[in-house]
PDB file of C-alpha atoms in Angstrom:
ATOM      1  CA  ALA A 492     170.154 100.570  77.926  1.00 75.00           C
ATOM      2  CA  GLN A 493     167.051  99.528  77.682  1.00 83.00           C
ATOM      3  CA  SER A 494     164.061 102.004  79.106  1.00 90.00           C
ATOM      4  CA  VAL A 495     160.225 102.146  79.602  1.00 94.00           C
ATOM      5  CA  THR A 496     158.007 104.793  79.435  1.00 96.00           C
ATOM      6  CA  GLN A 497     154.203 104.383  80.889  1.00 97.00           C
ATOM      7  CA  LEU A 498     152.168 107.132  79.341  1.00 94.00           C
ATOM      8  CA  GLY A 499     149.853 108.007  82.224  1.00 92.00           C
ATOM      9  CA  SER A 500     150.121 107.403  85.999  1.00 95.00           C
ATOM     10  CA  HIS A 501     146.222 107.179  86.786  1.00 97.00           C
ATOM     11  CA  VAL A 502     143.834 105.774  84.443  1.00 97.00           C
ATOM     12  CA  SER A 503     140.655 105.928  85.463  1.00 97.00           C
ATOM     13  CA  VAL A 504     137.514 103.880  83.588  1.00 97.00           C
ATOM     14  CA  SER A 505     133.644 102.958  84.230  1.00 97.00           C
ATOM     15  CA  GLU A 506     132.914  99.311  84.953  1.00 97.00           C
ATOM     16  CA  GLY A 507     132.689  97.662  81.715  1.00 97.00           C
ATOM     17  CA  ALA A 508     134.487 100.084  79.661  1.00 98.00           C
ATOM     18  CA  LEU A 509     137.689  99.618  77.454  1.00 98.00           C
ATOM     19  CA  VAL A 510     140.944  99.290  79.199  1.00 98.00           C
ATOM     20  CA  LEU A 511     143.797 100.889  77.680  1.00 98.00           C
ATOM     21  CA  LEU A 512     147.288 101.021  79.305  1.00 98.00           C
ATOM     22  CA  ARG A 513     150.156 102.439  77.044  1.00 98.00           C
ATOM     23  CA  CYS A 514     153.911 101.489  77.250  1.00 97.00           C
ATOM     24  CA  ASN A 515     156.617 102.509  74.767  1.00 96.00           C
ATOM     25  CA  TYR A 516     160.071 100.833  75.130  1.00 93.00           C
ATOM     26  CA  SER A 517     163.510 102.341  73.831  1.00 90.00           C
ATOM     27  CA  SER A 518     166.042  99.370  72.932  1.00 81.00           C
ATOM     28  CA  SER A 519     168.304  98.482  70.515  1.00 74.00           C
ATOM     29  CA  VAL A 520     167.716  95.033  69.984  1.00 75.00           C
ATOM     30  CA  PRO A 521     164.408  93.141  69.607  1.00 73.00           C
ATOM     31  CA  PRO A 522     163.043  92.957  72.901  1.00 82.00           C
ATOM     32  CA  TYR A 523     161.512  90.683  75.070  1.00 88.00           C
ATOM     33  CA  LEU A 524     158.563  92.866  76.873  1.00 91.00           C
ATOM     34  CA  PHE A 525     156.224  92.073  80.039  1.00 94.00           C
ATOM     35  CA  TRP A 526     153.208  93.303  81.863  1.00 97.00           C
ATOM     36  CA  TYR A 527     152.868  92.664  85.599  1.00 96.00           C
ATOM     37  CA  VAL A 528     149.867  93.733  87.755  1.00 96.00           C
ATOM     38  CA  GLN A 529     150.564  94.633  91.276  1.00 95.00           C
ATOM     39  CA  TYR A 530     147.072  94.315  94.163  1.00 92.00           C
ATOM     40  CA  PRO A 531     148.162  96.103  97.085  1.00 86.00           C
ATOM     41  CA  ASN A 532     150.211  94.381  99.465  1.00 78.00           C
ATOM     42  CA  GLN A 533     150.896  92.047  97.046  1.00 83.00           C
ATOM     43  CA  GLY A 534     153.783  91.045  94.905  1.00 87.00           C
ATOM     44  CA  LEU A 535     154.383  91.306  90.885  1.00 93.00           C
ATOM     45  CA  GLN A 536     151.807  88.979  88.707  1.00 93.00           C
ATOM     46  CA  LEU A 537     152.668  88.318  85.404  1.00 93.00           C
ATOM     47  CA  LEU A 538     149.718  89.408  82.981  1.00 95.00           C
ATOM     48  CA  LEU A 539     151.540  88.382  79.579  1.00 94.00           C
ATOM     49  CA  LYS A 540     154.766  88.383  77.930  1.00 91.00           C
ATOM     50  CA  TYR A 541     156.149  89.078  74.106  1.00 90.00           C
ATOM     51  CA  THR A 542     159.195  86.811  73.242  1.00 84.00           C
ATOM     52  CA  SER A 543     159.050  87.548  69.351  1.00 77.00           C
ATOM     53  CA  ALA A 544     156.649  84.981  68.378  1.00 75.00           C
ATOM     54  CA  ALA A 545     153.302  86.504  67.747  1.00 84.00           C
ATOM     55  CA  THR A 546     153.053  90.227  67.984  1.00 89.00           C
ATOM     56  CA  LEU A 547     149.095  89.975  69.561  1.00 94.00           C
ATOM     57  CA  VAL A 548     149.804  88.704  72.881  1.00 94.00           C
ATOM     58  CA  LYS A 549     147.106  86.820  75.489  1.00 95.00           C
ATOM     59  CA  GLY A 550     147.159  86.861  78.874  1.00 94.00           C
ATOM     60  CA  ILE A 551     145.095  86.241  82.002  1.00 94.00           C
ATOM     61  CA  ASN A 552     141.941  87.735  82.840  1.00 94.00           C
ATOM     62  CA  ASP A 553     141.200  88.443  78.858  1.00 96.00           C
ATOM     63  CA  PHE A 554     144.229  91.120  78.958  1.00 97.00           C
ATOM     64  CA  GLU A 555     146.037  91.563  75.743  1.00 97.00           C
ATOM     65  CA  ALA A 556     148.714  93.606  74.510  1.00 97.00           C
ATOM     66  CA  GLU A 557     150.097  93.811  70.736  1.00 95.00           C
ATOM     67  CA  PHE A 558     153.658  94.356  69.713  1.00 93.00           C
ATOM     68  CA  LYS A 559     154.321  97.221  67.513  1.00 93.00           C
ATOM     69  CA  LYS A 560     157.352  97.862  66.646  1.00 89.00           C
ATOM     70  CA  SER A 561     157.215 100.724  64.043  1.00 90.00           C
ATOM     71  CA  GLU A 562     156.053 102.657  67.340  1.00 92.00           C
ATOM     72  CA  THR A 563     158.162 101.252  69.649  1.00 92.00           C
ATOM     73  CA  SER A 564     154.862  99.978  71.743  1.00 95.00           C
ATOM     74  CA  PHE A 565     153.135  97.306  73.780  1.00 96.00           C
ATOM     75  CA  HIS A 566     149.916  98.925  75.059  1.00 97.00           C
ATOM     76  CA  LEU A 567     147.553  97.025  77.027  1.00 98.00           C
ATOM     77  CA  THR A 568     143.999  96.288  76.729  1.00 98.00           C
ATOM     78  CA  LYS A 569     141.117  94.428  78.221  1.00 98.00           C
ATOM     79  CA  PRO A 570     137.551  94.718  76.650  1.00 97.00           C
ATOM     80  CA  SER A 571     135.829  95.567  79.665  1.00 97.00           C
ATOM     81  CA  ALA A 572     136.892  96.447  82.883  1.00 97.00           C
ATOM     82  CA  HIS A 573     135.524  94.800  85.897  1.00 97.00           C
ATOM     83  CA  MET A 574     135.872  95.977  89.602  1.00 96.00           C
ATOM     84  CA  SER A 575     138.928  93.598  90.523  1.00 95.00           C
ATOM     85  CA  ASP A 576     141.211  95.193  87.823  1.00 97.00           C
ATOM     86  CA  ALA A 577     141.658  97.822  90.250  1.00 97.00           C
ATOM     87  CA  ALA A 578     145.449  97.721  90.588  1.00 97.00           C
ATOM     88  CA  GLU A 579     148.902  98.995  89.689  1.00 97.00           C
ATOM     89  CA  TYR A 580     150.063  97.716  86.255  1.00 98.00           C
ATOM     90  CA  PHE A 581     153.861  97.863  85.392  1.00 97.00           C
ATOM     91  CA  CYS A 582     154.933  97.330  81.716  1.00 97.00           C
ATOM     92  CA  ALA A 583     159.076  95.892  81.584  1.00 94.00           C
ATOM     93  CA  VAL A 584     161.547  95.199  79.019  1.00 91.00           C
ATOM     94  CA  SER A 585     164.073  92.407  79.418  1.00 85.00           C
ATOM     95  CA  ASP A 586     167.694  93.416  79.518  1.00 65.00           C
ATOM     96  CA  PHE A 587     170.407  91.282  78.197  1.00 57.00           C
ATOM     97  CA  GLY A 588     173.205  92.993  79.807  1.00 47.00           C
ATOM     98  CA  GLY A 589     175.348  91.937  82.552  1.00 43.00           C
ATOM     99  CA  GLY A 590     175.186  88.510  82.269  1.00 47.00           C
ATOM    100  CA  SER A 591     171.723  88.690  83.777  1.00 52.00           C
ATOM    101  CA  ASN A 592     169.180  86.162  82.266  1.00 70.00           C
ATOM    102  CA  TYR A 593     166.141  87.792  84.676  1.00 76.00           C
ATOM    103  CA  LYS A 594     166.689  91.657  84.856  1.00 84.00           C
ATOM    104  CA  LEU A 595     164.175  93.353  83.902  1.00 90.00           C
ATOM    105  CA  THR A 596     163.789  97.328  83.413  1.00 91.00           C
ATOM    106  CA  PHE A 597     160.443  98.348  84.474  1.00 95.00           C
ATOM    107  CA  GLY A 598     158.266 101.746  84.096  1.00 96.00           C
ATOM    108  CA  LYS A 599     157.017 103.906  86.947  1.00 96.00           C
ATOM    109  CA  GLY A 600     153.560 102.144  86.518  1.00 97.00           C
ATOM    110  CA  THR A 601     149.753 103.068  85.874  1.00 97.00           C
ATOM    111  CA  LEU A 602     147.119 103.212  88.624  1.00 97.00           C
ATOM    112  CA  LEU A 603     144.333 101.661  87.271  1.00 97.00           C
ATOM    113  CA  THR A 604     140.640 102.429  88.744  1.00 97.00           C
ATOM    114  CA  VAL A 605     137.618 101.455  88.271  1.00 97.00           C
ATOM    115  CA  ASN A 606     134.315 102.980  88.719  1.00 96.00           C
ATOM    116  CA  PRO A 607     130.806 101.726  89.282  1.00 94.00           C
TER     117      PRO A 607
ATOM    118  CA  GLU B1276     149.745  82.268  95.733  1.00 67.00           C
ATOM    119  CA  THR B1277     153.182  82.340  94.144  1.00 72.00           C
ATOM    120  CA  GLY B1278     155.004  80.132  96.528  1.00 85.00           C
ATOM    121  CA  VAL B1279     157.390  82.965  97.326  1.00 93.00           C
ATOM    122  CA  THR B1280     157.799  84.409 100.686  1.00 94.00           C
ATOM    123  CA  GLN B1281     159.202  87.238 102.369  1.00 96.00           C
ATOM    124  CA  SER B1282     160.395  88.216 106.405  1.00 96.00           C
ATOM    125  CA  PRO B1283     159.675  90.516 107.557  1.00 96.00           C
ATOM    126  CA  THR B1284     156.509  92.339 106.058  1.00 95.00           C
ATOM    127  CA  HIS B1285     157.211  95.623 107.627  1.00 96.00           C
ATOM    128  CA  LEU B1286     160.689  96.780 109.395  1.00 96.00           C
ATOM    129  CA  ILE B1287     161.641 100.241 110.416  1.00 98.00           C
ATOM    130  CA  LYS B1288     165.620 100.742 111.145  1.00 98.00           C
ATOM    131  CA  THR B1289     167.246 104.137 111.780  1.00 98.00           C
ATOM    132  CA  ARG B1290     169.695 105.705 109.374  1.00 98.00           C
ATOM    133  CA  GLY B1291     173.398 103.708 109.531  1.00 98.00           C
ATOM    134  CA  GLN B1292     172.252 100.553 111.068  1.00 98.00           C
ATOM    135  CA  GLN B1293     172.250  97.464 109.005  1.00 98.00           C
ATOM    136  CA  VAL B1294     169.617  95.582 107.596  1.00 98.00           C
ATOM    137  CA  THR B1295     168.901  91.611 106.441  1.00 98.00           C
ATOM    138  CA  LEU B1296     165.940  90.522 104.806  1.00 98.00           C
ATOM    139  CA  ARG B1297     164.926  87.316 103.630  1.00 98.00           C
ATOM    140  CA  CYS B1298     163.274  85.305 101.340  1.00 97.00           C
ATOM    141  CA  SER B1299     162.259  81.632 100.636  1.00 95.00           C
ATOM    142  CA  SER B1300     161.870  80.550  97.089  1.00 90.00           C
ATOM    143  CA  GLN B1301     160.186  77.761  95.698  1.00 84.00           C
ATOM    144  CA  SER B1302     161.518  74.206  95.906  1.00 83.00           C
ATOM    145  CA  GLY B1303     164.028  73.696  92.802  1.00 84.00           C
ATOM    146  CA  HIS B1304     164.072  77.508  91.945  1.00 87.00           C
ATOM    147  CA  ASN B1305     167.565  78.259  91.140  1.00 87.00           C
ATOM    148  CA  THR B1306     167.620  81.746  90.393  1.00 90.00           C
ATOM    149  CA  VAL B1307     166.154  84.771  92.511  1.00 93.00           C
ATOM    150  CA  SER B1308     166.516  88.539  91.765  1.00 93.00           C
ATOM    151  CA  TRP B1309     166.091  91.295  94.391  1.00 96.00           C
ATOM    152  CA  TYR B1310     164.488  94.545  93.486  1.00 97.00           C
ATOM    153  CA  GLN B1311     163.855  97.540  95.200  1.00 97.00           C
ATOM    154  CA  GLN B1312     160.557  99.807  94.586  1.00 96.00           C
ATOM    155  CA  ALA B1313     160.634 103.505  95.875  1.00 95.00           C
ATOM    156  CA  LEU B1314     157.007 104.526  96.562  1.00 92.00           C
ATOM    157  CA  GLY B1315     155.131 105.830  93.506  1.00 89.00           C
ATOM    158  CA  GLN B1316     158.141 104.384  91.388  1.00 92.00           C
ATOM    159  CA  GLY B1317     158.651 101.007  89.466  1.00 94.00           C
ATOM    160  CA  PRO B1318     160.819  98.384  90.560  1.00 96.00           C
ATOM    161  CA  GLN B1319     164.803  98.537  90.282  1.00 96.00           C
ATOM    162  CA  PHE B1320     166.714  95.269  89.621  1.00 94.00           C
ATOM    163  CA  ILE B1321     169.080  95.173  92.476  1.00 96.00           C
ATOM    164  CA  PHE B1322     170.919  91.733  91.693  1.00 94.00           C
ATOM    165  CA  GLN B1323     170.458  88.265  90.655  1.00 92.00           C
ATOM    166  CA  TYR B1324     171.936  85.067  92.101  1.00 92.00           C
ATOM    167  CA  TYR B1325     172.428  81.771  90.681  1.00 88.00           C
ATOM    168  CA  ARG B1326     173.219  78.481  91.894  1.00 88.00           C
ATOM    169  CA  GLU B1327     174.477  80.583  94.877  1.00 90.00           C
ATOM    170  CA  GLU B1328     176.525  83.448  92.600  1.00 91.00           C
ATOM    171  CA  GLU B1329     175.463  86.583  91.845  1.00 91.00           C
ATOM    172  CA  ASN B1330     175.454  86.569  88.059  1.00 86.00           C
ATOM    173  CA  GLY B1331     173.823  90.337  87.495  1.00 86.00           C
ATOM    174  CA  ARG B1332     174.060  93.646  89.050  1.00 90.00           C
ATOM    175  CA  GLY B1333     171.989  97.072  88.408  1.00 91.00           C
ATOM    176  CA  ASN B1334     173.021 100.287  89.676  1.00 93.00           C
ATOM    177  CA  PHE B1335     173.307 100.085  93.479  1.00 96.00           C
ATOM    178  CA  PRO B1336     176.214 100.483  95.478  1.00 96.00           C
ATOM    179  CA  PRO B1337     178.302  97.792  96.951  1.00 96.00           C
ATOM    180  CA  ARG B1338     176.802  98.414 100.530  1.00 97.00           C
ATOM    181  CA  PHE B1339     173.748  96.358  99.034  1.00 98.00           C
ATOM    182  CA  SER B1340     174.705  92.718  99.132  1.00 96.00           C
ATOM    183  CA  GLY B1341     173.292  89.117  98.772  1.00 96.00           C
ATOM    184  CA  LEU B1342     173.275  85.572  99.906  1.00 96.00           C
ATOM    185  CA  GLN B1343     171.590  82.464  97.919  1.00 95.00           C
ATOM    186  CA  PHE B1344     171.310  78.928  99.883  1.00 93.00           C
ATOM    187  CA  PRO B1345     171.152  75.410  98.853  1.00 91.00           C
ATOM    188  CA  ASN B1346     167.901  75.271 100.484  1.00 89.00           C
ATOM    189  CA  TYR B1347     166.758  77.745  98.238  1.00 87.00           C
ATOM    190  CA  SER B1348     166.266  80.768 100.539  1.00 94.00           C
ATOM    191  CA  SER B1349     168.280  83.834 100.023  1.00 96.00           C
ATOM    192  CA  GLU B1350     168.915  87.586 101.726  1.00 97.00           C
ATOM    193  CA  LEU B1351     169.665  90.855 100.862  1.00 98.00           C
ATOM    194  CA  ASN B1352     171.634  92.992 103.114  1.00 98.00           C
ATOM    195  CA  VAL B1353     172.290  96.401 103.235  1.00 98.00           C
ATOM    196  CA  ASN B1354     174.758  98.251 105.130  1.00 97.00           C
ATOM    197  CA  ALA B1355     174.850 101.914 106.556  1.00 98.00           C
ATOM    198  CA  LEU B1356     171.401 102.582 105.751  1.00 98.00           C
ATOM    199  CA  GLU B1357     170.484 105.583 104.107  1.00 98.00           C
ATOM    200  CA  LEU B1358     166.975 107.581 104.147  1.00 97.00           C
ATOM    201  CA  ASP B1359     166.652 106.775 100.393  1.00 97.00           C
ATOM    202  CA  ASP B1360     166.751 102.746 101.044  1.00 98.00           C
ATOM    203  CA  SER B1361     163.264 103.502 102.318  1.00 98.00           C
ATOM    204  CA  ALA B1362     161.288 100.910  99.822  1.00 97.00           C
ATOM    205  CA  LEU B1363     159.579  98.178  99.460  1.00 96.00           C
ATOM    206  CA  TYR B1364     161.848  95.047  98.375  1.00 97.00           C
ATOM    207  CA  LEU B1365     160.874  92.301  96.246  1.00 96.00           C
ATOM    208  CA  CYS B1366     162.449  89.210  95.474  1.00 95.00           C
ATOM    209  CA  ALA B1367     161.744  87.445  92.386  1.00 94.00           C
ATOM    210  CA  SER B1368     162.407  83.044  92.274  1.00 91.00           C
ATOM    211  CA  SER B1369     162.741  81.505  88.433  1.00 87.00           C
ATOM    212  CA  LEU B1370     163.650  77.464  87.640  1.00 82.00           C
ATOM    213  CA  GLY B1371     166.380  78.482  85.419  1.00 71.00           C
ATOM    214  CA  GLY B1372     165.958  78.656  81.745  1.00 70.00           C
ATOM    215  CA  THR B1373     165.859  82.478  80.479  1.00 71.00           C
ATOM    216  CA  VAL B1374     163.653  85.720  80.672  1.00 70.00           C
ATOM    217  CA  ALA B1375     161.859  84.328  77.737  1.00 68.00           C
ATOM    218  CA  THR B1376     161.750  80.901  78.245  1.00 71.00           C
ATOM    219  CA  GLY B1377     161.083  80.701  81.956  1.00 74.00           C
ATOM    220  CA  ARG B1378     158.933  82.772  84.280  1.00 82.00           C
ATOM    221  CA  GLN B1379     160.029  84.683  87.366  1.00 86.00           C
ATOM    222  CA  TYR B1380     157.717  84.519  90.608  1.00 91.00           C
ATOM    223  CA  PHE B1381     157.356  87.525  92.917  1.00 93.00           C
ATOM    224  CA  GLY B1382     157.411  87.335  96.509  1.00 94.00           C
ATOM    225  CA  PRO B1383     154.892  90.104  98.560  1.00 93.00           C
ATOM    226  CA  GLY B1384     158.132  92.033  99.212  1.00 95.00           C
ATOM    227  CA  THR B1385     159.441  93.931 102.822  1.00 97.00           C
ATOM    228  CA  ARG B1386     158.343  97.400 103.421  1.00 96.00           C
ATOM    229  CA  LEU B1387     161.148  99.168 104.730  1.00 98.00           C
ATOM    230  CA  THR B1388     161.376 102.769 106.473  1.00 98.00           C
ATOM    231  CA  VAL B1389     164.398 103.985 107.188  1.00 98.00           C
ATOM    232  CA  THR B1390     164.308 106.845 109.852  1.00 97.00           C
TER     233      THR B1390
END
């Protein structure tokens, strides 16, 4: 079974600082990987996804992530944090089992706090 | 706005009762998935429906069941509620394809509290 580990349940940065949220995956096959953001009282919004094309994936709101097979990592970065980035972020991996095309396995999430 | 709505927003039930949660997808979205998100955890896959048939299930007991209707709405039913069923329930719809080629749109969720 595939799994995802998000290192750090809470990350705090200053406005304008680099954002780095860590995600490591476990998979026996080349995975598809995702980052989602969840604002309070809202559903999940897709930031970006890796589907075995370019290893550096650019998403919305200047977020990007790099797939590193040797490190089994898919860390999310943003050069300069904005107050509006404060939210919970989830890394997810696709699961090809069970005949489901859209089954995702999520990490436990990282809460990002941005300080003024 | 994802075009996916869920009702009710909040719900309180007593242990042993039954509950039905509803999701309305965008027109044409023939695939819907349901997830359970316990407090402080990531979402966990419950099951997926494609063209009104279940075609994938996570590690949830049979008392979790669902329906998908031709009008792109769907239901999640939970029988014999347990305290551990307290969670945010998310539905996500997609317009065919696969996880690589398509995209899931998540609703805002229904917060279920079981007392």
